[in-house]
XYZ file of C-alpha atoms in Angstrom:
750
model
C -102.799 2.830 77.449
C -101.266 4.486 80.413
C -99.461 1.230 81.156
C -98.060 0.979 77.710
C -96.812 4.527 77.868
C -95.067 3.962 81.169
C -93.509 0.689 79.879
C -92.194 2.191 76.701
C -90.672 5.073 78.636
C -88.822 2.682 80.899
C -87.546 0.662 77.960
C -86.415 3.754 76.036
C -84.541 5.116 78.989
C -82.813 1.780 79.548
C -81.891 1.202 75.817
C -80.932 4.845 75.310
C -78.453 4.700 78.120
C -76.974 1.469 76.648
C -76.867 2.900 73.063
C -75.191 5.992 74.301
C -72.425 3.904 75.794
C -71.979 1.876 72.600
C -71.812 4.969 70.421
C -69.294 6.455 72.745
C -67.138 3.350 72.482
C -67.403 3.238 68.658
C -66.455 6.868 68.411
C -63.459 6.408 70.624
C -62.303 3.417 68.497
C -62.921 5.212 65.245
C -61.129 8.297 66.451
C -58.068 6.303 67.431
C -58.135 4.372 64.080
C -58.393 7.494 61.981
C -55.655 9.116 64.006
C -53.450 6.086 63.369
C -54.192 6.195 59.637
C -53.433 9.901 59.497
C -50.179 9.391 61.318
C -49.239 6.594 58.849
C -50.736 8.246 55.777
C -47.416 7.996 53.791
C -47.619 4.202 53.860
C -51.253 4.344 52.818
C -50.451 6.526 49.788
C -47.583 4.278 48.761
C -49.734 1.164 48.985
C -52.471 2.801 46.948
C -50.004 3.875 44.248
C -48.538 0.376 43.999
C -51.987 -1.176 43.694
C -52.997 1.293 40.972
C -49.736 0.625 39.072
C -50.192 -3.145 39.259
C -53.755 -2.809 38.061
C -52.741 -0.606 35.130
C -49.927 -2.966 34.083
C -52.124 -6.050 34.218
C -54.810 -4.255 32.271
C -52.378 -3.228 29.449
C -50.878 -6.717 29.207
C -54.302 -8.228 29.006
C -55.343 -5.769 26.304
C -52.197 -6.467 24.211
C -52.713 -10.197 24.527
C -56.236 -9.865 23.243
C -54.998 -8.061 20.070
C -52.265 -10.590 19.265
C -54.247 -13.691 20.075
C -57.906 -12.799 19.810
C -60.129 -15.260 21.666
C -63.236 -13.169 21.919
C -66.086 -14.539 19.786
C -66.820 -10.975 18.718
C -63.478 -10.904 16.805
C -63.832 -14.339 15.182
C -64.860 -13.022 11.785
C -61.954 -10.575 11.485
C -59.499 -13.320 12.501
C -60.953 -15.625 9.870
C -60.412 -12.965 7.177
C -56.782 -12.559 8.190
C -56.249 -16.314 7.960
C -57.960 -16.582 4.584
C -56.038 -13.702 2.913
C -52.464 -13.478 4.242
C -51.327 -11.589 1.111
C -53.532 -8.703 2.117
C -51.143 -7.922 4.956
C -48.316 -7.352 2.411
C -50.424 -5.023 0.319
C -50.705 -2.776 3.310
C -46.978 -2.022 3.085
C -45.930 -2.658 -0.542
C -48.542 -3.249 -3.200
C -45.966 -3.768 -5.956
C -42.965 -2.358 -7.809
C -42.763 -0.341 -11.013
C -39.441 -0.428 -12.809
C -38.903 2.497 -15.187
C -36.035 2.386 -17.680
C -34.463 4.922 -20.011
C -32.133 3.081 -22.378
C -30.217 3.889 -25.555
C -28.293 0.701 -26.300
C -30.539 -1.706 -24.393
C -28.423 -2.193 -21.268
C -30.824 -0.424 -18.896
C -33.741 -2.276 -20.462
C -32.017 -5.587 -19.838
C -31.328 -4.610 -16.231
C -34.982 -3.656 -15.776
C -36.214 -7.036 -16.987
C -33.696 -8.853 -14.813
C -34.728 -6.874 -11.736
C -38.406 -7.503 -12.442
C -37.832 -11.255 -12.568
C -36.044 -11.225 -9.213
C -38.788 -9.125 -7.625
C -41.472 -11.469 -8.924
C -39.719 -14.441 -7.317
C -40.320 -12.745 -3.956
C -44.056 -12.840 -4.590
C -44.311 -9.110 -5.213
C -46.089 -7.791 -8.276
C -43.729 -5.982 -10.668
C -44.249 -3.991 -13.856
C -41.560 -2.861 -16.325
C -42.221 0.481 -18.036
C -40.432 2.308 -20.822
C -40.202 5.952 -19.747
C -41.044 6.930 -23.312
C -44.479 5.326 -22.984
C -45.248 6.748 -19.534
C -46.953 10.117 -19.091
C -45.774 11.562 -15.752
C -48.191 14.477 -15.935
C -51.196 12.160 -15.732
C -49.910 9.160 -13.835
C -46.947 9.945 -11.597
C -49.034 11.507 -8.818
C -50.947 8.228 -8.516
C -47.821 6.583 -7.134
C -48.156 8.689 -3.977
C -51.158 6.698 -2.768
C -50.719 3.366 -4.543
C -48.158 2.037 -2.038
C -45.969 1.132 -5.014
C -42.164 1.339 -5.058
C -40.869 3.158 -8.160
C -37.438 2.152 -9.443
C -35.653 4.227 -12.107
C -32.892 2.648 -14.206
C -31.576 5.417 -16.436
C -28.557 5.861 -18.686
C -26.685 9.085 -19.371
C -26.114 9.777 -23.065
C -24.207 12.382 -25.079
C -23.127 15.518 -23.167
C -24.898 14.385 -20.011
C -28.308 14.333 -21.683
C -30.985 11.675 -21.108
C -31.615 9.022 -23.703
C -34.339 9.614 -26.263
C -36.758 7.374 -24.393
C -36.282 9.299 -21.123
C -36.071 12.788 -22.588
C -39.700 13.831 -22.034
C -39.918 12.297 -18.557
C -36.812 14.172 -17.408
C -37.965 17.427 -18.967
C -41.338 17.218 -17.225
C -39.791 16.266 -13.889
C -37.299 19.127 -14.006
C -40.009 21.677 -14.761
C -42.328 20.283 -12.080
C -39.604 20.472 -9.429
C -39.310 24.237 -9.922
C -42.939 25.045 -10.768
C -44.771 26.638 -7.820
C -48.083 25.356 -9.183
C -47.094 21.796 -8.285
C -45.683 22.674 -4.895
C -42.899 21.063 -2.920
C -45.121 18.249 -1.645
C -46.524 17.170 -5.016
C -45.036 13.666 -4.783
C -45.201 13.252 -1.012
C -45.938 9.629 -0.225
C -44.163 8.275 -3.276
C -41.263 5.914 -2.559
C -38.459 5.455 -5.073
C -34.957 4.187 -5.806
C -32.576 5.196 -8.605
C -29.765 3.359 -10.415
C -27.773 5.174 -13.077
C -25.685 3.872 -15.966
C -22.770 6.004 -17.118
C -19.093 6.153 -17.921
C -16.720 7.978 -15.585
C -14.454 8.749 -18.539
C -16.907 11.562 -19.250
C -15.815 13.497 -16.181
C -18.263 16.354 -16.451
C -21.283 14.216 -17.323
C -20.884 11.019 -15.338
C -24.337 9.679 -14.396
C -25.819 13.161 -14.674
C -29.303 11.920 -15.546
C -29.650 9.603 -12.537
C -28.401 12.342 -10.223
C -30.926 14.807 -11.638
C -33.870 12.423 -11.408
C -32.935 11.646 -7.819
C -32.701 15.353 -7.018
C -35.937 16.345 -8.748
C -37.967 13.593 -7.074
C -36.534 14.590 -3.707
C -37.426 18.233 -4.331
C -41.056 17.147 -4.863
C -41.035 15.361 -1.461
C -40.790 11.814 -2.773
C -39.121 9.486 -0.262
C -35.867 7.784 -1.226
C -35.821 4.217 0.128
C -32.086 3.704 -0.432
C -28.973 5.437 -1.692
C -28.732 6.008 -5.423
C -26.678 3.377 -7.232
C -24.212 4.119 -10.023
C -22.989 1.711 -12.678
C -19.723 2.591 -14.397
C -18.859 1.296 -17.879
C -15.264 2.326 -17.230
C -13.830 -0.892 -15.814
C -10.882 1.000 -14.335
C -13.008 3.021 -11.923
C -16.015 0.744 -11.617
C -16.389 -0.245 -7.961
C -17.076 -3.857 -8.852
C -15.241 -4.213 -12.171
C -18.006 -3.540 -14.705
C -21.392 -1.901 -15.033
C -23.022 -5.335 -14.831
C -21.250 -6.107 -11.557
C -22.182 -2.669 -10.191
C -25.821 -3.381 -10.956
C -25.703 -6.820 -9.339
C -24.317 -5.323 -6.131
C -26.972 -2.600 -6.067
C -29.724 -5.072 -6.923
C -28.934 -7.268 -3.919
C -29.168 -4.259 -1.614
C -32.443 -3.196 -3.208
C -34.037 -6.643 -2.879
C -33.016 -6.766 0.770
C -34.499 -3.322 1.344
C -37.673 -4.317 -0.484
C -38.144 -7.329 1.788
C -37.804 -5.091 4.815
C -40.386 -2.657 3.457
C -42.785 -5.495 2.653
C -42.603 -6.539 6.309
C -43.523 -3.062 7.423
C -40.104 -1.757 8.379
C -40.007 1.936 7.596
C -36.324 2.687 8.027
C -33.129 0.927 7.128
C -31.446 2.373 10.218
C -32.410 3.448 13.727
C -34.280 6.475 12.452
C -32.081 8.895 14.401
C -30.443 10.319 11.335
C -29.699 13.933 10.639
C -28.736 15.369 7.264
C -27.601 12.019 5.935
C -25.335 11.132 8.887
C -26.468 7.778 10.236
C -26.068 7.347 13.997
C -26.753 3.633 13.998
C -23.570 2.132 15.455
C -24.348 -1.301 14.102
C -24.786 0.047 10.594
C -21.564 2.008 10.871
C -19.745 -1.120 11.990
C -21.064 -3.156 9.056
C -20.193 -0.414 6.580
C -16.696 -0.197 8.021
C -16.210 -3.942 7.614
C -17.563 -3.902 4.041
C -15.431 -0.967 3.004
C -12.228 -2.270 4.557
C -11.365 -4.241 1.428
C -11.995 -1.324 -0.947
C -9.399 1.193 -2.059
C -9.269 4.501 -0.190
C -10.271 6.341 -3.334
C -13.502 4.391 -3.601
C -14.179 5.109 0.069
C -13.715 8.825 -0.409
C -15.937 8.792 -3.483
C -18.600 6.951 -1.503
C -18.389 9.488 1.311
C -18.917 12.299 -1.123
C -21.859 10.515 -2.660
C -23.404 9.730 0.720
C -22.965 13.248 2.010
C -24.875 14.751 -0.890
C -28.596 14.505 -1.414
C -28.320 10.753 -1.706
C -28.650 9.802 1.977
C -31.450 7.613 3.225
C -34.744 9.434 3.687
C -35.635 10.196 7.272
C -38.295 12.119 9.142
C -35.991 14.983 9.935
C -34.855 15.160 6.320
C -38.428 15.545 5.146
C -39.018 18.273 7.689
C -36.014 20.214 6.460
C -36.626 19.838 2.730
C -35.604 23.329 1.931
C -32.125 22.990 3.470
C -29.161 21.534 1.651
C -26.460 21.233 4.316
C -25.807 22.577 7.790
C -23.121 25.229 8.050
C -21.331 23.251 10.763
C -21.079 20.285 8.361
C -19.701 22.342 5.489
C -16.120 22.091 6.715
C -16.287 18.295 6.898
C -17.680 18.046 3.385
C -14.977 20.316 1.992
C -12.274 18.320 3.742
C -13.602 15.098 2.247
C -13.665 16.658 -1.217
C -10.081 17.876 -0.890
C -8.986 14.471 0.379
C -10.680 12.718 -2.542
C -9.025 15.040 -5.052
C -5.593 14.490 -3.474
C -6.054 10.748 -3.539
C -7.270 10.837 -7.127
C -4.247 12.876 -8.111
C -1.905 10.463 -6.342
C -3.531 7.520 -8.067
C -3.366 9.182 -11.457
C 0.325 9.885 -10.889
C 1.083 6.333 -9.810
C -0.983 4.568 -12.454
C -0.669 6.797 -15.498
C 1.222 5.114 -18.289
C 3.817 7.349 -19.854
C 4.950 6.693 -23.386
C 8.640 6.768 -24.251
C 9.861 8.087 -27.561
C 11.591 4.904 -28.679
C 9.882 1.880 -27.230
C 6.384 2.450 -26.031
C 6.107 2.619 -22.271
C 7.550 2.408 -18.797
C 5.498 -0.063 -16.762
C 3.943 1.310 -13.627
C 4.312 -0.384 -10.262
C 0.610 -1.067 -10.043
C 0.409 -2.948 -13.345
C -0.761 -6.131 -11.669
C -3.565 -4.309 -9.850
C -5.166 -2.991 -13.018
C -8.339 -4.422 -14.442
C -8.841 -5.983 -17.823
C -10.307 -3.849 -20.574
C -12.624 -6.607 -21.796
C -15.355 -7.483 -19.305
C -17.175 -10.850 -19.558
C -20.271 -9.161 -21.032
C -18.174 -7.263 -23.584
C -16.309 -10.435 -24.480
C -19.592 -12.206 -25.208
C -20.863 -9.307 -27.329
C -17.690 -8.995 -29.420
C -17.399 -12.748 -29.869
C -20.934 -12.855 -31.275
C -19.888 -10.175 -33.774
C -17.126 -12.406 -35.100
C -14.124 -10.985 -33.238
C -11.297 -13.271 -32.223
C -10.231 -11.660 -28.967
C -6.605 -11.681 -27.899
C -5.635 -11.334 -24.273
C -7.443 -8.594 -22.425
C -7.539 -5.704 -24.939
C -6.828 -6.829 -28.516
C -8.727 -8.453 -31.338
C -8.626 -9.633 -34.937
C -11.389 -10.141 -37.470
C -11.543 -11.277 -41.068
C -12.391 -8.425 -43.429
C -15.068 -9.039 -46.032
C -12.641 -7.877 -48.734
C -10.234 -10.630 -47.697
C -13.008 -13.154 -48.289
C -13.896 -11.457 -51.567
C -10.383 -11.525 -52.988
C -9.872 -15.153 -51.943
C -12.748 -15.963 -54.284
C -11.551 -13.666 -57.066
C -14.358 -11.147 -56.595
C -12.220 -8.043 -56.166
C -10.192 -6.316 -53.485
C -10.744 -3.304 -51.261
C -9.970 0.310 -52.114
C -6.485 -0.089 -50.601
C -5.793 -2.620 -53.319
C -6.829 -0.079 -55.940
C -5.078 2.911 -54.374
C -1.900 1.366 -52.901
C -1.536 -2.155 -54.276
C -2.423 -4.090 -51.107
C -3.208 -7.763 -51.672
C -6.487 -7.894 -49.797
C -6.423 -11.684 -49.336
C -3.111 -11.320 -47.470
C -4.213 -8.424 -45.235
C -4.832 -8.930 -41.516
C -7.228 -6.485 -39.881
C -6.474 -6.168 -36.187
C -6.048 -3.778 -33.280
C -3.927 -3.820 -30.106
C -6.476 -1.573 -28.375
C -10.232 -2.042 -28.520
C -10.660 1.208 -26.580
C -11.270 4.513 -28.323
C -11.413 8.179 -27.337
C -14.389 8.919 -29.610
C -17.910 7.607 -30.067
C -18.447 8.440 -33.734
C -22.004 8.383 -35.018
C -20.988 6.217 -37.983
C -18.951 3.663 -36.004
C -19.687 0.283 -37.574
C -19.111 -1.424 -34.220
C -22.179 0.278 -32.672
C -20.047 1.381 -29.700
C -19.705 -2.069 -28.210
C -16.026 -1.324 -27.601
C -14.828 0.493 -24.440
C -13.778 4.140 -24.345
C -10.995 5.990 -22.572
C -8.621 8.923 -22.758
C -5.510 7.143 -21.488
C -4.269 3.622 -20.894
C -5.308 2.422 -17.435
C -5.937 -1.283 -18.014
C -3.876 -4.424 -17.759
C -1.486 -4.678 -20.681
C -0.470 -7.656 -22.782
C 2.985 -7.793 -24.395
C 3.264 -6.956 -28.088
C 4.812 -10.350 -28.871
C 1.762 -12.179 -27.555
C -0.672 -9.963 -29.472
C 1.069 -10.385 -32.831
C 1.588 -14.115 -32.393
C -2.056 -14.784 -31.519
C -3.354 -12.305 -34.116
C -1.485 -14.038 -36.938
C -2.483 -17.458 -35.638
C -6.176 -16.532 -35.392
C -6.078 -14.897 -38.822
C -4.595 -18.027 -40.386
C -7.199 -20.216 -38.695
C -9.968 -18.069 -40.178
C -8.342 -18.330 -43.614
C -8.104 -22.113 -43.266
C -11.870 -22.258 -42.906
C -12.078 -21.345 -46.618
C -10.325 -24.514 -47.708
C -12.594 -26.244 -50.189
C -15.161 -23.409 -50.270
C -16.620 -23.096 -53.788
C -15.005 -20.278 -55.768
C -11.902 -19.899 -53.605
C -8.802 -19.759 -55.796
C -6.205 -22.299 -54.627
C -3.234 -20.012 -55.261
C -4.810 -17.174 -53.294
C -5.731 -19.521 -50.470
C -2.098 -20.548 -50.126
C -0.953 -16.923 -50.323
C -3.530 -15.879 -47.744
C -1.943 -18.107 -45.100
C 1.073 -15.777 -45.164
C 0.213 -12.325 -43.792
C 1.805 -9.517 -45.807
C -0.161 -6.460 -44.661
C -1.643 -5.363 -41.349
C -4.475 -2.832 -41.224
C -4.564 -1.376 -37.715
C -8.067 -0.039 -38.255
C -10.341 -2.769 -36.925
C -11.824 -0.819 -34.037
C -10.661 1.466 -31.253
C -7.559 3.646 -31.142
C -4.431 1.509 -31.765
C -2.069 4.368 -30.958
C -3.359 4.285 -27.344
C -1.561 0.973 -26.823
C 1.567 1.928 -24.835
C 3.790 -0.559 -26.688
C 2.610 0.435 -30.152
C 6.169 1.094 -31.296
C 7.295 -2.384 -30.264
C 4.209 -3.775 -31.958
C 5.086 -2.008 -35.241
C 8.714 -3.146 -35.092
C 7.632 -6.757 -34.677
C 5.358 -6.429 -37.697
C 8.173 -5.073 -39.834
C 10.547 -7.803 -38.624
C 8.065 -10.337 -40.038
C 7.949 -8.432 -43.369
C 4.400 -7.240 -42.684
C 3.559 -3.718 -43.837
C 1.714 -1.410 -41.442
C -1.334 0.776 -42.120
C -2.183 2.596 -38.906
C -5.331 4.704 -38.439
C -5.680 7.241 -35.616
C -8.553 9.538 -34.690
C -6.434 12.667 -34.231
C -6.709 12.966 -30.451
C -3.191 11.927 -29.433
C -0.698 14.387 -30.983
C 2.288 13.449 -28.801
C 1.870 9.768 -29.546
C 1.838 10.601 -33.272
C 5.119 12.493 -32.896
C 6.704 9.631 -30.949
C 5.585 7.003 -33.444
C 8.229 5.022 -35.322
C 7.969 4.969 -39.153
C 5.006 3.059 -40.546
C 4.205 2.097 -44.103
C 1.286 4.512 -44.171
C -0.151 6.655 -41.364
C -3.793 7.739 -41.439
C -5.609 10.466 -39.558
C -9.402 10.469 -39.572
C -10.699 13.940 -40.429
C -14.408 13.471 -39.926
C -15.304 17.159 -39.806
C -13.693 20.516 -40.461
C -15.177 22.688 -37.706
C -15.243 22.376 -33.950
C -19.018 22.092 -33.734
C -19.388 19.487 -36.450
C -16.494 17.427 -35.075
C -18.123 17.350 -31.657
C -21.414 16.385 -33.239
C -20.003 13.587 -35.403
C -17.092 12.140 -33.413
C -18.481 12.852 -29.939
C -14.963 12.957 -28.427
C -14.205 12.360 -24.758
C -11.511 15.014 -24.422
C -12.686 18.465 -23.431
C -9.858 20.017 -25.451
C -10.657 17.802 -28.413
C -10.362 20.589 -31.000
C -6.894 21.651 -29.879
C -5.817 18.009 -29.861
C -7.295 17.549 -33.309
C -5.384 20.489 -34.804
C -2.166 19.514 -33.046
C -2.497 15.959 -34.382
C -2.696 17.313 -37.921
C 0.446 19.378 -37.310
C 2.186 16.285 -35.932
C 1.198 14.352 -39.042
C 2.786 17.041 -41.203
C 6.108 16.429 -39.444
C 6.250 12.800 -40.624
C 8.492 11.901 -43.565
C 6.746 8.671 -44.559
C 3.398 8.350 -46.330
C 0.553 10.205 -44.640
C -3.158 10.209 -45.387
C -6.191 12.281 -44.420
C -9.258 10.069 -44.191
C -12.498 12.006 -44.809
C -15.844 10.323 -44.212
C -18.761 12.152 -45.812
C -22.038 12.079 -43.892
C -24.819 13.628 -45.913
C -26.488 16.589 -44.181
C -23.709 16.615 -41.573
C -20.360 17.580 -43.056
C -20.591 17.847 -46.850
C -20.907 21.643 -46.943
C -17.589 22.555 -45.322
C -15.283 22.670 -48.348
C -13.338 25.811 -47.410
C -12.770 24.601 -43.860
C -11.528 21.236 -45.162
C -9.040 22.964 -47.452
C -7.666 24.916 -44.462
C -7.139 21.699 -42.501
C -5.384 20.093 -45.454
C -3.015 23.051 -45.642
C -2.264 22.550 -41.933
C -1.106 18.928 -42.189
C 0.023 18.714 -45.823
C -0.773 14.990 -46.222
C 0.489 12.967 -49.153
C -2.974 11.611 -49.896
C -6.593 12.410 -49.079
C -9.124 9.596 -49.065
C -12.722 10.739 -49.371
C -15.301 8.066 -48.657
C -19.054 8.098 -48.320
C -20.235 6.895 -44.937
C -21.213 3.238 -44.770
C -24.636 2.546 -43.298
C -24.206 -0.189 -40.714
C -27.852 -0.847 -40.047
C -30.176 0.554 -37.435
C -28.502 1.208 -34.112
C -29.791 2.684 -30.883
C -26.363 4.274 -30.456
C -26.597 6.306 -33.665
C -29.238 8.361 -35.456
C -27.834 7.740 -38.938
C -30.092 6.383 -41.653
C -29.687 5.544 -45.336
C -30.601 9.161 -46.048
C -27.178 10.145 -44.649
C -25.302 7.936 -47.150
C -24.228 9.928 -50.222
C -24.399 8.458 -53.712
C -21.106 7.837 -55.468
C -21.830 10.679 -57.883
C -22.279 12.998 -54.903
C -18.922 11.922 -53.483
C -17.285 12.537 -56.879
C -18.814 16.003 -57.056
C -17.584 16.843 -53.528
C -14.042 15.698 -54.329
C -13.989 17.686 -57.551
C -15.079 20.823 -55.702
C -12.479 20.199 -52.998
C -9.731 19.648 -55.595
C -10.501 23.051 -57.076
C -9.532 24.595 -53.718
C -6.278 22.590 -53.479
C -3.718 23.621 -56.112
C -1.227 20.946 -54.979
C -3.634 18.017 -55.224
C -5.479 16.173 -57.945
C -7.901 13.237 -58.138
C -5.729 10.168 -58.769
C -7.807 7.022 -58.144
C -11.343 5.808 -57.720
C -12.966 2.712 -56.207
C -16.633 2.864 -57.062
C -17.499 -0.288 -55.149
C -16.349 1.335 -51.863
C -17.782 4.740 -52.779
C -14.288 6.170 -52.355
C -11.872 8.487 -54.216
C -8.224 9.411 -53.706
C -6.697 12.874 -53.928
C -2.916 12.699 -54.311
C -0.189 15.312 -54.040
C 1.388 16.322 -57.332
C 4.758 14.948 -56.232
C 3.381 11.433 -56.819
C 2.647 12.258 -60.447
C 5.873 11.531 -62.340
C 6.039 12.344 -66.045
C 2.264 12.527 -66.202
C 1.746 9.137 -64.523
C 0.539 8.422 -61.013
C 2.763 6.548 -58.547
C 0.385 6.011 -55.650
C 1.141 2.323 -55.169
C 3.701 1.073 -52.646
C 6.871 -0.928 -53.266
C 6.518 -3.123 -50.175
C 9.855 -4.943 -50.619
C 11.642 -1.602 -50.829
C 9.878 -0.375 -47.696
C 11.065 -3.424 -45.747
C 14.645 -2.710 -46.847
C 14.376 0.932 -45.804
C 12.821 0.217 -42.411
C 15.512 -2.391 -41.697
C 18.231 0.128 -42.476
C 16.448 2.672 -40.277
C 16.371 0.287 -37.299
C 19.960 -0.867 -37.761
C 21.173 2.744 -37.815
C 19.294 3.572 -34.636
C 16.992 5.927 -36.504
C 19.697 8.081 -38.046
C 19.198 6.793 -41.596
C 15.771 8.108 -42.417
C 13.705 7.807 -45.591
C 10.706 9.480 -47.199
C 7.486 8.519 -48.952
C 9.135 9.053 -52.349
C 11.651 6.288 -51.651
C 9.167 3.414 -51.793
C 6.471 4.458 -54.255
C 5.342 2.318 -57.205
C 3.470 2.993 -60.418
C -0.332 2.886 -60.325
C -1.969 0.591 -62.927
C -4.222 2.199 -65.515
C -7.388 0.444 -64.324
C -7.043 2.150 -60.898
C -6.796 5.687 -62.312
C -9.747 8.035 -61.930
C -11.768 8.087 -65.144
C -10.815 4.563 -66.209
C -13.529 2.298 -67.580
C -13.034 -0.209 -64.730
C -13.715 2.513 -62.118
C -11.175 0.959 -59.764
C -12.136 -2.710 -60.115
C -9.212 -5.054 -60.837
C -9.891 -6.650 -64.252
C -8.154 -9.845 -63.136
C -11.121 -10.484 -60.852
C -14.804 -10.970 -61.565
C -17.289 -8.595 -60.006
C -20.087 -10.327 -58.136
C -23.459 -8.656 -57.586
C -25.412 -9.792 -54.532
C -29.123 -10.377 -54.970
C -31.585 -10.140 -52.097
C -28.992 -11.043 -49.493
C -27.978 -9.362 -46.301
C -24.947 -7.263 -47.039
C -21.797 -7.759 -44.972
C -20.656 -4.229 -44.202
C -17.546 -5.118 -42.213
C -14.176 -4.090 -43.571
C -11.421 -1.539 -43.297
């Protein structure tokens, strides 16, 4: 034991001394290494940072790669679902489209169906909804979470009001936008687009409904996916030539935007927009290239539209919902508005057609740049109605009374009152446009409207030549038709009378005086009807055989309600037109159309208007019901019976000491009041000596207008059968009255 102890002590002392030396060496080495690291610590930190950065980058790339191309067996099932249902990816962004329409005449409805078909071809579900059948109070909020795109195609109707089908929807939306109970974020999440249909002729009401719907939806935090589109029925100011072309242009932009949304793109631009001013240089460049070919006026109008509440929705716009425009941007907006007004004034000055007193018009320099009045869609519609269109703004159509008299079944009321040969009368117009949209218009407002001539213009010679040619061709179609009298067929091929009352406002045609002169040179009498909105043109008019003014109402309110005029100063124009009529020396006529429950209770007011214009004759006719029309609210209940018309005329005659009932045409529900000067020796002379008129008008033209004549110079005796109270009640006994049985009635005629 002692030995072991001594041995272990020796070993320990020997090893300990060796270990002590080793430890000392290790410490010296470690101390020098650590000192070196400390002295070069900057390089160590840099190396560590680089390694960490490389590791982080590789890790992120690897993670992204796994998401795009999943290879992990744990994700196999989810990948299989994505491959089996690719359509589910689209639903995430756009689940479908709902197209709402508010239509009066059917145009917006047609656009809605057309848009729905194009959307469906893209594989996106689409539903067309009549706003009348949609309850926004119960269903509109659902669109906020349904991922649907809502499209509104709405027309603006009378006085800027919505159509009947959109009336309730607009009323609810307006109230909701200002009702605190709904709140400003009631429709947040809903995405929408708006296209409006209107007519810029109605300056104060152009596309009012579409603008309001756009504004109200925006106020409720709905997100606009693209700028509001506007279709203009006024071909002069339409950006693309017609409302149909405007819609096509907007539709292409919408479909492109819809594709982008379906792919998940949230913005049409870079997203760095502020208050409607897009900062995307590429977009600005494209817009500049697209707008280079447009007129400066259209550009300025577009700027004004874009700078309003119609800009693309953006994040910053939603955050600043309560603001309208920044103060620093107000000056720019005002400058653009002033510039647009100046340019509009310059264009009006350069393009406005001014009538001359003797021969119609002085052509403007921009005549060739004007658009045609008749658009392709309008041409198709009028052609289907039986019109033979002439050039770009005129038309002719065969009157039903012409057909009737060819077959010996009686003539129109003009035959009874004035001796017109109805089978030789051509009903035409040099201007399909009108300044009114009367509720009883038998053309259902398919014709254009306007307050001045701003279209391409055809020469009067061309219009008359083609009108007579088309009229003769329509007469020739009656050759061999059972019942047509051979002698009347031959007579009908030679036009003797021209009724300028087909449709529209013929006096708007700038060369109307040249047109009338050409008629008279061909021994054709002229019966011109005007709607009493162009007093200066009436004063400048050359003598006509008989000049009519339509007096559809006797008070300002009722005239606005019935005629729905475009002019804001329509009442002043109306009264001035009656005064201008009173200055004419040839035969003048007031044309009263009675609409039951609308204007039959205004006897005293009518008598005052008659005293203002002092016409030679007053025609009083019951309104003709032209069938159901979305453009008019008239029904058969508004058509007075003949006995009611007789009673009205008798009451009116009692208030007019200088007038008396002269003639009656029961078949047309019409009576004639004539001035006492046409009653000679107790007999009425309301008929016209047409040969004598042609002699007088020739002398007038040859004398340069110095040799004038009056209505008394070419009057003729009225036959007994045409006199009021006669047994025939205005039906020519030389003809045979024909009663239709269970057949659709042709209501066309002058």
